[in-house]
mmCIF file of C-alpha atoms in Angstrom:
data_model
loop_
_atom_site.group_PDB
_atom_site.id
_atom_site.type_symbol
_atom_site.label_atom_id
_atom_site.label_comp_id
_atom_site.label_asym_id
_atom_site.label_seq_id
_atom_site.Cartn_x
_atom_site.Cartn_y
_atom_site.Cartn_z
ATOM 1 C CA UNK A 1 0.367 -0.272 -0.295
ATOM 2 C CA UNK A 2 0.905 3.555 -0.403
ATOM 3 C CA UNK A 3 1.274 6.364 1.327
ATOM 4 C CA UNK A 4 2.131 10.027 0.947
ATOM 5 C CA UNK A 5 5.975 11.294 1.404
ATOM 6 C CA UNK A 6 5.226 14.694 0.998
ATOM 7 C CA UNK A 7 7.540 17.686 1.672
ATOM 8 C CA UNK A 8 7.331 21.706 1.100
ATOM 9 C CA UNK A 9 9.938 21.045 -1.972
ATOM 10 C CA UNK A 10 8.857 17.379 -2.987
ATOM 11 C CA UNK A 11 5.892 14.794 -3.642
ATOM 12 C CA UNK A 12 6.729 11.574 -2.909
ATOM 13 C CA UNK A 13 4.489 8.336 -3.145
ATOM 14 C CA UNK A 14 6.138 6.007 -0.361
ATOM 15 C CA UNK A 15 5.663 1.880 -0.363
ATOM 16 C CA UNK A 16 4.503 1.505 3.130
ATOM 17 C CA UNK A 17 5.702 -2.238 3.576
ATOM 18 C CA UNK A 18 8.748 -2.214 1.648
ATOM 19 C CA UNK A 19 9.700 1.552 1.889
ATOM 20 C CA UNK A 20 10.597 2.234 -1.926
ATOM 21 C CA UNK A 21 9.536 5.327 -2.548
ATOM 22 C CA UNK A 22 8.993 7.896 -5.995
ATOM 23 C CA UNK A 23 8.001 10.804 -7.122
ATOM 24 C CA UNK A 24 4.523 12.096 -7.834
ATOM 25 C CA UNK A 25 4.753 13.333 -10.652
ATOM 26 C CA UNK A 26 0.436 13.922 -11.455
ATOM 27 C CA UNK A 27 -0.609 14.327 -15.417
ATOM 28 C CA UNK A 28 -4.539 15.979 -14.769
ATOM 29 C CA UNK A 29 -5.274 18.062 -11.665
ATOM 30 C CA UNK A 30 -7.825 15.225 -10.784
ATOM 31 C CA UNK A 31 -4.895 13.045 -10.545
ATOM 32 C CA UNK A 32 -3.298 16.065 -8.330
ATOM 33 C CA UNK A 33 -5.587 15.739 -5.195
ATOM 34 C CA UNK A 34 -5.608 13.683 -2.913
ATOM 35 C CA UNK A 35 -8.183 13.949 -0.490
ATOM 36 C CA UNK A 36 -11.730 16.340 -0.949
ATOM 37 C CA UNK A 37 -14.242 15.531 1.468
ATOM 38 C CA UNK A 38 -17.875 16.883 0.275
ATOM 39 C CA UNK A 39 -20.193 18.095 2.787
ATOM 40 C CA UNK A 40 -24.344 17.915 1.758
ATOM 41 C CA UNK A 41 -26.459 20.609 3.346
ATOM 42 C CA UNK A 42 -29.934 20.149 5.418
ATOM 43 C CA UNK A 43 -27.864 17.203 6.642
ATOM 44 C CA UNK A 44 -30.484 15.165 9.556
ATOM 45 C CA UNK A 45 -27.007 16.993 12.281
ATOM 46 C CA UNK A 46 -28.664 20.162 11.804
ATOM 47 C CA UNK A 47 -26.871 23.283 11.228
ATOM 48 C CA UNK A 48 -25.143 26.416 10.581
ATOM 49 C CA UNK A 49 -26.624 28.953 7.966
ATOM 50 C CA UNK A 50 -24.267 27.207 5.826
ATOM 51 C CA UNK A 51 -26.457 24.578 6.359
ATOM 52 C CA UNK A 52 -22.790 22.496 6.930
ATOM 53 C CA UNK A 53 -22.796 21.028 10.512
ATOM 54 C CA UNK A 54 -19.484 23.010 13.082
ATOM 55 C CA UNK A 55 -20.091 22.383 16.270
ATOM 56 C CA UNK A 56 -17.186 21.881 19.246
ATOM 57 C CA UNK A 57 -15.541 19.009 17.656
ATOM 58 C CA UNK A 58 -14.918 20.734 14.461
ATOM 59 C CA UNK A 59 -12.346 22.200 15.198
ATOM 60 C CA UNK A 60 -10.246 19.016 16.459
ATOM 61 C CA UNK A 61 -10.795 17.000 13.728
ATOM 62 C CA UNK A 62 -7.050 16.245 12.097
ATOM 63 C CA UNK A 63 -8.700 16.227 8.690
ATOM 64 C CA UNK A 64 -9.558 19.310 7.570
ATOM 65 C CA UNK A 65 -7.450 21.271 6.506
ATOM 66 C CA UNK A 66 -5.736 24.805 7.964
ATOM 67 C CA UNK A 67 -3.762 27.948 6.784
ATOM 68 C CA UNK A 68 -1.951 30.660 8.371
ATOM 69 C CA UNK A 69 -1.670 33.421 5.928
ATOM 70 C CA UNK A 70 -5.193 33.995 6.734
ATOM 71 C CA UNK A 71 -6.816 36.822 9.232
ATOM 72 C CA UNK A 72 -8.574 36.558 11.603
ATOM 73 C CA UNK A 73 -11.952 38.884 11.215
ATOM 74 C CA UNK A 74 -12.676 39.252 14.970
ATOM 75 C CA UNK A 75 -10.245 42.214 15.244
ATOM 76 C CA UNK A 76 -10.035 41.265 19.301
ATOM 77 C CA UNK A 77 -7.762 37.614 18.468
ATOM 78 C CA UNK A 78 -4.564 37.929 19.672
ATOM 79 C CA UNK A 79 -3.469 36.465 16.072
ATOM 80 C CA UNK A 80 -4.914 39.619 15.009
ATOM 81 C CA UNK A 81 -1.262 41.104 17.310
ATOM 82 C CA UNK A 82 0.980 38.578 16.182
ATOM 83 C CA UNK A 83 1.103 36.818 13.471
ATOM 84 C CA UNK A 84 2.846 33.331 14.435
ATOM 85 C CA UNK A 85 -0.073 33.103 16.370
ATOM 86 C CA UNK A 86 -2.431 32.159 13.313
ATOM 87 C CA UNK A 87 -4.465 29.459 12.425
ATOM 88 C CA UNK A 88 -7.396 29.398 10.231
ATOM 89 C CA UNK A 89 -8.670 26.437 9.366
ATOM 90 C CA UNK A 90 -11.734 25.913 6.167
ATOM 91 C CA UNK A 91 -14.510 23.767 4.892
ATOM 92 C CA UNK A 92 -15.565 24.138 1.279
ATOM 93 C CA UNK A 93 -19.179 25.072 1.383
ATOM 94 C CA UNK A 94 -20.030 25.196 -1.712
ATOM 95 C CA UNK A 95 -17.519 23.376 -4.349
ATOM 96 C CA UNK A 96 -19.472 25.168 -8.033
ATOM 97 C CA UNK A 97 -19.337 28.559 -6.376
ATOM 98 C CA UNK A 98 -16.089 28.413 -4.090
ATOM 99 C CA UNK A 99 -17.427 29.203 -0.886
ATOM 100 C CA UNK A 100 -15.643 28.450 2.029
ATOM 101 C CA UNK A 101 -15.827 29.320 5.764
ATOM 102 C CA UNK A 102 -14.103 29.696 7.821
ATOM 103 C CA UNK A 103 -12.804 28.958 11.693
ATOM 104 C CA UNK A 104 -9.980 30.596 13.478
ATOM 105 C CA UNK A 105 -8.376 28.144 15.692
ATOM 106 C CA UNK A 106 -7.499 30.742 18.459
ATOM 107 C CA UNK A 107 -10.616 33.010 18.913
ATOM 108 C CA UNK A 108 -13.646 30.288 18.105
ATOM 109 C CA UNK A 109 -14.516 33.122 15.356
ATOM 110 C CA UNK A 110 -16.447 31.919 11.784
ATOM 111 C CA UNK A 111 -17.458 33.287 8.874
ATOM 112 C CA UNK A 112 -18.021 32.782 5.148
ATOM 113 C CA UNK A 113 -16.730 34.699 2.318
#
């Protein structure tokens, strides 16, 4: 079974059994996609105005992407004064129109684009 060995400068496919590694060279954008999760609005679990369920455990989900380049919208967030603290989780809520829901992992503020 192959796994991914990703560094800031390269991406390799690596065998989890024998350790063999080879460069990951996708030929199409679909080949380059490692993981995409599509959320449906109106789920039985409820949801926010965007239709996506965000609860106390969302921030602890290790499968959600984190970025340090987006500033929090909360003017009182400590990450505004110290950019090293930035940690924003983003969830794609509308793949067609590229709408995202953002969650600041510092002050727990949420917003959408």
